[in-house]
mmCIF file of C-alpha atoms in Angstrom:
data_model
loop_
_atom_site.group_PDB
_atom_site.id
_atom_site.type_symbol
_atom_site.label_atom_id
_atom_site.label_comp_id
_atom_site.label_asym_id
_atom_site.label_seq_id
_atom_site.Cartn_x
_atom_site.Cartn_y
_atom_site.Cartn_z
ATOM 1 C CA MET A 26 25.847 -6.109 -14.970
ATOM 2 C CA GLU A 27 24.777 -9.706 -15.654
ATOM 3 C CA ARG A 28 21.525 -9.158 -13.724
ATOM 4 C CA LEU A 29 20.782 -6.021 -15.744
ATOM 5 C CA ILE A 30 21.405 -7.900 -18.981
ATOM 6 C CA GLU A 31 19.136 -10.735 -17.797
ATOM 7 C CA LYS A 32 16.355 -8.276 -16.933
ATOM 8 C CA ALA A 33 16.732 -6.551 -20.293
ATOM 9 C CA GLU A 34 16.490 -9.893 -22.105
ATOM 10 C CA THR A 35 13.368 -10.821 -20.139
ATOM 11 C CA LEU A 36 11.773 -7.491 -21.001
ATOM 12 C CA MET A 37 12.593 -7.919 -24.690
ATOM 13 C CA GLU A 38 10.977 -11.381 -24.662
ATOM 14 C CA ALA A 39 7.872 -9.983 -22.970
ATOM 15 C CA LEU A 40 7.392 -6.988 -25.280
ATOM 16 C CA PRO A 41 5.436 -8.880 -27.986
ATOM 17 C CA PHE A 42 3.131 -10.267 -25.276
ATOM 18 C CA ILE A 43 2.636 -6.823 -23.746
ATOM 19 C CA THR A 44 1.905 -5.253 -27.124
ATOM 20 C CA LYS A 45 -0.543 -7.993 -28.130
ATOM 21 C CA PHE A 46 -2.595 -8.058 -24.916
ATOM 22 C CA ARG A 47 -2.410 -4.473 -23.692
ATOM 23 C CA GLY A 48 -5.944 -3.256 -22.943
ATOM 24 C CA LYS A 49 -7.339 -6.815 -22.950
ATOM 25 C CA THR A 50 -9.075 -8.595 -20.061
ATOM 26 C CA PHE A 51 -7.883 -11.831 -18.449
ATOM 27 C CA VAL A 52 -10.262 -13.677 -16.106
ATOM 28 C CA ILE A 53 -8.309 -15.788 -13.624
ATOM 29 C CA LYS A 54 -9.827 -18.489 -11.432
ATOM 30 C CA TYR A 55 -7.695 -18.540 -8.276
ATOM 31 C CA GLY A 56 -7.589 -21.822 -6.370
ATOM 32 C CA GLY A 57 -5.463 -24.790 -5.367
ATOM 33 C CA ASN A 58 -2.102 -24.518 -3.622
ATOM 34 C CA ALA A 59 -1.760 -20.908 -4.755
ATOM 35 C CA MET A 60 -4.355 -20.058 -2.083
ATOM 36 C CA VAL A 61 -2.569 -21.982 0.653
ATOM 37 C CA LYS A 62 1.235 -21.788 0.361
ATOM 38 C CA GLU A 63 2.627 -18.431 1.408
ATOM 39 C CA GLU A 64 5.286 -18.207 -1.309
ATOM 40 C CA LEU A 65 2.707 -19.000 -3.989
ATOM 41 C CA LYS A 66 0.210 -16.501 -2.565
ATOM 42 C CA THR A 67 2.891 -13.833 -2.777
ATOM 43 C CA ALA A 68 3.837 -14.838 -6.320
ATOM 44 C CA PHE A 69 0.187 -14.754 -7.355
ATOM 45 C CA ALA A 70 -0.385 -11.258 -5.970
ATOM 46 C CA GLN A 71 2.763 -9.915 -7.603
ATOM 47 C CA ASP A 72 1.929 -11.500 -10.960
ATOM 48 C CA ILE A 73 -1.600 -10.053 -10.892
ATOM 49 C CA LEU A 74 -0.197 -6.594 -10.214
ATOM 50 C CA MET A 75 2.382 -7.021 -12.980
ATOM 51 C CA LEU A 76 -0.429 -7.743 -15.453
ATOM 52 C CA LYS A 77 -2.242 -4.581 -14.371
ATOM 53 C CA TYR A 78 0.915 -2.459 -14.547
ATOM 54 C CA ILE A 79 1.647 -3.503 -18.139
ATOM 55 C CA GLY A 80 -1.889 -2.681 -19.238
ATOM 56 C CA ILE A 81 -3.727 -6.004 -18.984
ATOM 57 C CA ASN A 82 -6.935 -6.010 -16.929
ATOM 58 C CA PRO A 83 -7.084 -9.021 -14.579
ATOM 59 C CA VAL A 84 -10.406 -10.096 -13.065
ATOM 60 C CA ILE A 85 -10.113 -12.702 -10.308
ATOM 61 C CA VAL A 86 -12.705 -15.321 -9.372
ATOM 62 C CA HIS A 87 -11.699 -17.372 -6.341
ATOM 63 C CA GLY A 88 -12.663 -20.646 -4.744
ATOM 64 C CA GLY A 89 -12.640 -21.537 -1.066
ATOM 65 C CA GLY A 90 -14.011 -25.044 -0.556
ATOM 66 C CA PRO A 91 -11.400 -26.134 2.024
ATOM 67 C CA GLN A 92 -11.891 -22.949 4.042
ATOM 68 C CA ILE A 93 -15.667 -23.517 4.072
ATOM 69 C CA GLY A 94 -15.115 -27.079 5.256
ATOM 70 C CA GLN A 95 -12.859 -25.924 8.090
ATOM 71 C CA VAL A 96 -15.376 -23.389 9.387
ATOM 72 C CA LEU A 97 -18.255 -25.871 9.138
ATOM 73 C CA LYS A 98 -16.221 -28.382 11.118
ATOM 74 C CA ARG A 99 -15.486 -25.851 13.863
ATOM 75 C CA MET A 100 -19.207 -25.120 14.037
ATOM 76 C CA GLY A 101 -20.024 -28.822 14.379
ATOM 77 C CA LEU A 102 -21.624 -29.020 10.916
ATOM 78 C CA GLU A 103 -20.933 -31.884 8.547
ATOM 79 C CA SER A 104 -19.813 -31.331 4.946
ATOM 80 C CA LYS A 105 -21.716 -33.530 2.499
ATOM 81 C CA PHE A 106 -20.972 -33.854 -1.200
ATOM 82 C CA VAL A 107 -22.723 -35.459 -4.149
ATOM 83 C CA GLY A 108 -20.902 -35.692 -7.458
ATOM 84 C CA GLY A 109 -18.376 -33.102 -6.278
ATOM 85 C CA LEU A 110 -21.083 -30.604 -5.249
ATOM 86 C CA ARG A 111 -21.512 -29.484 -1.647
ATOM 87 C CA ILE A 112 -25.049 -30.033 -0.342
ATOM 88 C CA THR A 113 -25.882 -26.529 0.855
ATOM 89 C CA ASP A 114 -28.833 -26.138 3.179
ATOM 90 C CA ARG A 115 -29.798 -22.705 4.540
ATOM 91 C CA GLU A 116 -27.442 -22.914 7.534
ATOM 92 C CA THR A 117 -24.541 -24.068 5.370
ATOM 93 C CA MET A 118 -25.279 -21.288 2.867
ATOM 94 C CA GLU A 119 -24.906 -18.694 5.599
ATOM 95 C CA VAL A 120 -21.446 -20.098 6.340
ATOM 96 C CA VAL A 121 -20.556 -20.229 2.626
ATOM 97 C CA GLU A 122 -21.503 -16.590 2.156
ATOM 98 C CA MET A 123 -19.623 -15.563 5.280
ATOM 99 C CA VAL A 124 -16.448 -17.460 4.340
ATOM 100 C CA LEU A 125 -16.336 -16.766 0.596
ATOM 101 C CA GLY A 126 -17.651 -13.205 0.608
ATOM 102 C CA GLY A 127 -15.923 -12.291 3.840
ATOM 103 C CA LEU A 128 -12.877 -14.178 5.093
ATOM 104 C CA VAL A 129 -11.466 -15.558 1.827
ATOM 105 C CA ASN A 130 -12.371 -12.646 -0.423
ATOM 106 C CA LYS A 131 -11.027 -9.967 1.888
ATOM 107 C CA ASN A 132 -7.802 -11.890 2.538
ATOM 108 C CA ILE A 133 -7.131 -11.993 -1.208
ATOM 109 C CA VAL A 134 -7.891 -8.292 -1.531
ATOM 110 C CA MET A 135 -5.528 -7.493 1.355
ATOM 111 C CA LEU A 136 -2.832 -9.739 -0.144
ATOM 112 C CA ILE A 137 -2.875 -7.905 -3.462
ATOM 113 C CA ASN A 138 -3.101 -4.461 -1.871
ATOM 114 C CA ARG A 139 -0.105 -5.279 0.326
ATOM 115 C CA TYR A 140 2.087 -5.227 -2.779
ATOM 116 C CA ALA A 141 0.135 -2.643 -4.759
ATOM 117 C CA GLY A 142 1.321 0.886 -5.229
ATOM 118 C CA GLY A 143 0.246 4.103 -6.839
ATOM 119 C CA HIS A 144 -3.325 4.230 -8.114
ATOM 120 C CA ILE A 145 -3.882 0.466 -8.489
ATOM 121 C CA ARG A 146 -5.936 -1.368 -5.853
ATOM 122 C CA ALA A 147 -7.961 -4.574 -5.524
ATOM 123 C CA VAL A 148 -11.604 -4.541 -4.465
ATOM 124 C CA GLY A 149 -13.748 -7.469 -3.304
ATOM 125 C CA LEU A 150 -17.177 -8.359 -4.705
ATOM 126 C CA THR A 151 -19.880 -10.990 -4.442
ATOM 127 C CA GLY A 152 -22.738 -11.502 -6.876
ATOM 128 C CA LYS A 153 -24.855 -9.129 -4.788
ATOM 129 C CA ASP A 154 -22.612 -6.109 -5.449
ATOM 130 C CA GLY A 155 -23.950 -4.094 -8.344
ATOM 131 C CA GLY A 156 -26.200 -7.006 -9.280
ATOM 132 C CA LEU A 157 -23.095 -8.718 -10.613
ATOM 133 C CA ILE A 158 -24.227 -12.374 -10.616
ATOM 134 C CA ARG A 159 -27.857 -13.323 -10.984
ATOM 135 C CA ALA A 160 -28.260 -16.993 -10.164
ATOM 136 C CA LYS A 161 -30.854 -19.713 -10.063
ATOM 137 C CA LYS A 162 -31.081 -23.074 -8.334
ATOM 138 C CA LEU A 163 -29.003 -25.693 -10.112
ATOM 139 C CA ASP A 164 -31.032 -28.248 -12.039
ATOM 140 C CA ALA A 165 -29.463 -31.261 -10.309
ATOM 141 C CA GLU A 166 -31.064 -33.847 -12.585
ATOM 142 C CA GLU A 167 -29.752 -32.128 -15.715
ATOM 143 C CA TYR A 168 -26.342 -31.548 -14.130
ATOM 144 C CA PHE A 169 -25.872 -35.200 -13.205
ATOM 145 C CA ARG A 170 -27.136 -36.274 -16.627
ATOM 146 C CA GLN A 171 -24.359 -34.226 -18.199
ATOM 147 C CA MET A 172 -21.852 -35.786 -15.789
ATOM 148 C CA GLY A 173 -22.163 -38.977 -17.826
ATOM 149 C CA ASP A 174 -20.717 -41.809 -15.751
ATOM 150 C CA PHE A 175 -21.918 -40.494 -12.384
ATOM 151 C CA ARG A 176 -25.502 -41.100 -11.301
ATOM 152 C CA PRO A 177 -26.781 -40.558 -7.732
ATOM 153 C CA THR A 178 -28.738 -43.502 -6.362
ATOM 154 C CA GLU A 179 -31.652 -41.158 -5.621
ATOM 155 C CA LEU A 180 -32.617 -37.621 -6.505
ATOM 156 C CA ILE A 181 -31.048 -35.381 -3.873
ATOM 157 C CA ASP A 182 -31.956 -31.793 -3.085
ATOM 158 C CA LEU A 183 -28.661 -29.900 -3.227
ATOM 159 C CA GLY A 184 -30.216 -26.923 -1.483
ATOM 160 C CA HIS A 185 -28.635 -23.543 -2.260
ATOM 161 C CA VAL A 186 -26.343 -24.803 -5.004
ATOM 162 C CA GLY A 187 -26.778 -22.537 -7.985
ATOM 163 C CA GLU A 188 -25.785 -21.796 -11.530
ATOM 164 C CA VAL A 189 -25.168 -18.488 -13.238
ATOM 165 C CA GLU A 190 -28.185 -17.054 -15.017
ATOM 166 C CA PHE A 191 -26.804 -13.627 -15.921
ATOM 167 C CA VAL A 192 -23.663 -11.535 -15.335
ATOM 168 C CA ASP A 193 -24.048 -7.742 -15.285
ATOM 169 C CA VAL A 194 -20.575 -6.483 -16.138
ATOM 170 C CA GLN A 195 -21.222 -2.765 -15.605
ATOM 171 C CA ILE A 196 -19.590 -2.646 -12.179
ATOM 172 C CA LEU A 197 -16.560 -4.548 -13.523
ATOM 173 C CA LYS A 198 -16.147 -2.082 -16.377
ATOM 174 C CA HIS A 199 -16.348 0.880 -13.998
ATOM 175 C CA LEU A 200 -13.727 -0.683 -11.728
ATOM 176 C CA GLU A 201 -11.476 -1.389 -14.705
ATOM 177 C CA GLU A 202 -11.675 2.232 -15.837
ATOM 178 C CA ASP A 203 -10.672 3.377 -12.341
ATOM 179 C CA ASN A 204 -7.691 0.965 -12.197
ATOM 180 C CA TYR A 205 -9.211 -1.419 -9.642
ATOM 181 C CA ILE A 206 -8.682 -5.175 -9.778
ATOM 182 C CA PRO A 207 -12.000 -6.994 -9.118
ATOM 183 C CA VAL A 208 -11.842 -10.029 -6.821
ATOM 184 C CA ILE A 209 -15.089 -12.001 -7.104
ATOM 185 C CA ALA A 210 -16.497 -14.522 -4.617
ATOM 186 C CA PRO A 211 -18.628 -17.188 -6.386
ATOM 187 C CA VAL A 212 -21.871 -16.418 -4.581
ATOM 188 C CA GLY A 213 -24.899 -15.465 -6.672
ATOM 189 C CA PHE A 214 -28.386 -14.188 -5.849
ATOM 190 C CA ASP A 215 -31.784 -14.645 -7.458
ATOM 191 C CA ARG A 216 -34.518 -12.041 -7.959
ATOM 192 C CA GLU A 217 -35.912 -12.736 -4.481
ATOM 193 C CA GLY A 218 -32.542 -12.206 -2.821
ATOM 194 C CA ASN A 219 -31.823 -15.891 -2.131
ATOM 195 C CA ALA A 220 -28.106 -16.693 -2.066
ATOM 196 C CA TYR A 221 -26.534 -19.559 -4.013
ATOM 197 C CA ASN A 222 -23.201 -21.327 -3.762
ATOM 198 C CA ILE A 223 -21.799 -21.612 -7.307
ATOM 199 C CA ASN A 224 -18.794 -23.551 -8.574
ATOM 200 C CA ALA A 225 -15.989 -21.002 -9.033
ATOM 201 C CA ASP A 226 -14.964 -22.508 -12.392
ATOM 202 C CA PHE A 227 -18.491 -21.922 -13.715
ATOM 203 C CA VAL A 228 -18.492 -18.340 -12.426
ATOM 204 C CA ALA A 229 -15.096 -17.641 -14.008
ATOM 205 C CA SER A 230 -16.327 -19.001 -17.333
ATOM 206 C CA ALA A 231 -19.546 -16.972 -17.183
ATOM 207 C CA VAL A 232 -17.710 -13.765 -16.246
ATOM 208 C CA ALA A 233 -15.176 -14.308 -19.038
ATOM 209 C CA GLY A 234 -17.968 -14.793 -21.556
ATOM 210 C CA ALA A 235 -19.878 -11.726 -20.384
ATOM 211 C CA LEU A 236 -16.754 -9.557 -20.516
ATOM 212 C CA LYS A 237 -15.648 -11.064 -23.840
ATOM 213 C CA ALA A 238 -12.312 -11.657 -22.126
ATOM 214 C CA GLU A 239 -9.224 -12.397 -24.182
ATOM 215 C CA LYS A 240 -8.280 -15.290 -21.901
ATOM 216 C CA VAL A 241 -9.685 -17.289 -18.995
ATOM 217 C CA ILE A 242 -7.025 -18.961 -16.850
ATOM 218 C CA PHE A 243 -7.599 -21.660 -14.224
ATOM 219 C CA LEU A 244 -5.122 -22.094 -11.360
ATOM 220 C CA THR A 245 -5.746 -25.515 -9.869
ATOM 221 C CA ASP A 246 -4.014 -28.550 -8.367
ATOM 222 C CA ILE A 247 -5.128 -30.951 -11.082
ATOM 223 C CA GLU A 248 -3.193 -31.242 -14.326
ATOM 224 C CA GLY A 249 -6.224 -30.642 -16.524
ATOM 225 C CA LEU A 250 -9.404 -32.070 -17.983
ATOM 226 C CA LYS A 251 -9.313 -35.701 -19.008
ATOM 227 C CA ASP A 252 -11.477 -37.749 -21.318
ATOM 228 C CA LYS A 253 -13.143 -41.070 -20.385
ATOM 229 C CA LYS A 254 -9.908 -42.940 -21.144
ATOM 230 C CA GLY A 255 -7.968 -40.760 -18.723
ATOM 231 C CA LYS A 256 -6.092 -38.931 -21.481
ATOM 232 C CA LEU A 257 -5.312 -35.287 -20.859
ATOM 233 C CA SER A 258 -7.510 -33.283 -23.215
ATOM 234 C CA LEU A 259 -7.029 -29.755 -21.866
ATOM 235 C CA LEU A 260 -4.132 -28.412 -19.830
ATOM 236 C CA LEU A 261 -5.451 -26.042 -17.168
ATOM 237 C CA ILE A 262 -2.591 -24.900 -14.997
ATOM 238 C CA SER A 263 0.624 -23.005 -14.727
ATOM 239 C CA THR A 264 3.105 -25.201 -12.849
ATOM 240 C CA ARG A 265 4.347 -22.180 -10.930
ATOM 241 C CA TYR A 266 1.261 -22.398 -8.720
ATOM 242 C CA THR A 267 1.382 -26.120 -7.927
ATOM 243 C CA ARG A 268 4.754 -26.539 -6.320
#
């Protein structure tokens, strides 16, 4: 009886939230420990499905930097970073696309579908699918200028590191209407078909803007964005996913 009362109280507390956000879209950047620890992976999948069941439309954008690094290491390739960005030559880009669009993306899709039921399912996408993410080569000089304190000692070609130029949301809207949960790998493509490795946070932000999402949520290991004095200026995480 106590458990039933507790569940009823939880439902009553959630009703205003459900009413307010029903039919809205939440873009969720999935990363950090939630992608590594089994109990957190399970909690993530179940929470995503709960959102869908109560009428909220989750769209997931995932990272995968550590997984890329592991595969590169097994292949005898060195991971090099400048200002937090992975230098991505053509060979590295092939690995990035394989790991993000294949291994990581499909594992997340399978994780969600393991707990899904009825007519709700997850489906994996990269920027190539339906022309979802049109990208261009990142302007490294402008990027590092905006970084403020960081300046590379010399101008470095980051290779296939890109930025979002355009998001075509048509495929996402069709999936939403058919009760699918989109899971997006942060790989974009230009007009010539060249692939680009894009920061997942940037992709999540661009997708949220294009969809006019109600919320964009970042799951990460860091406590948030800090100013130059080290003061927390924006809280980014739910502590549930950092244990």
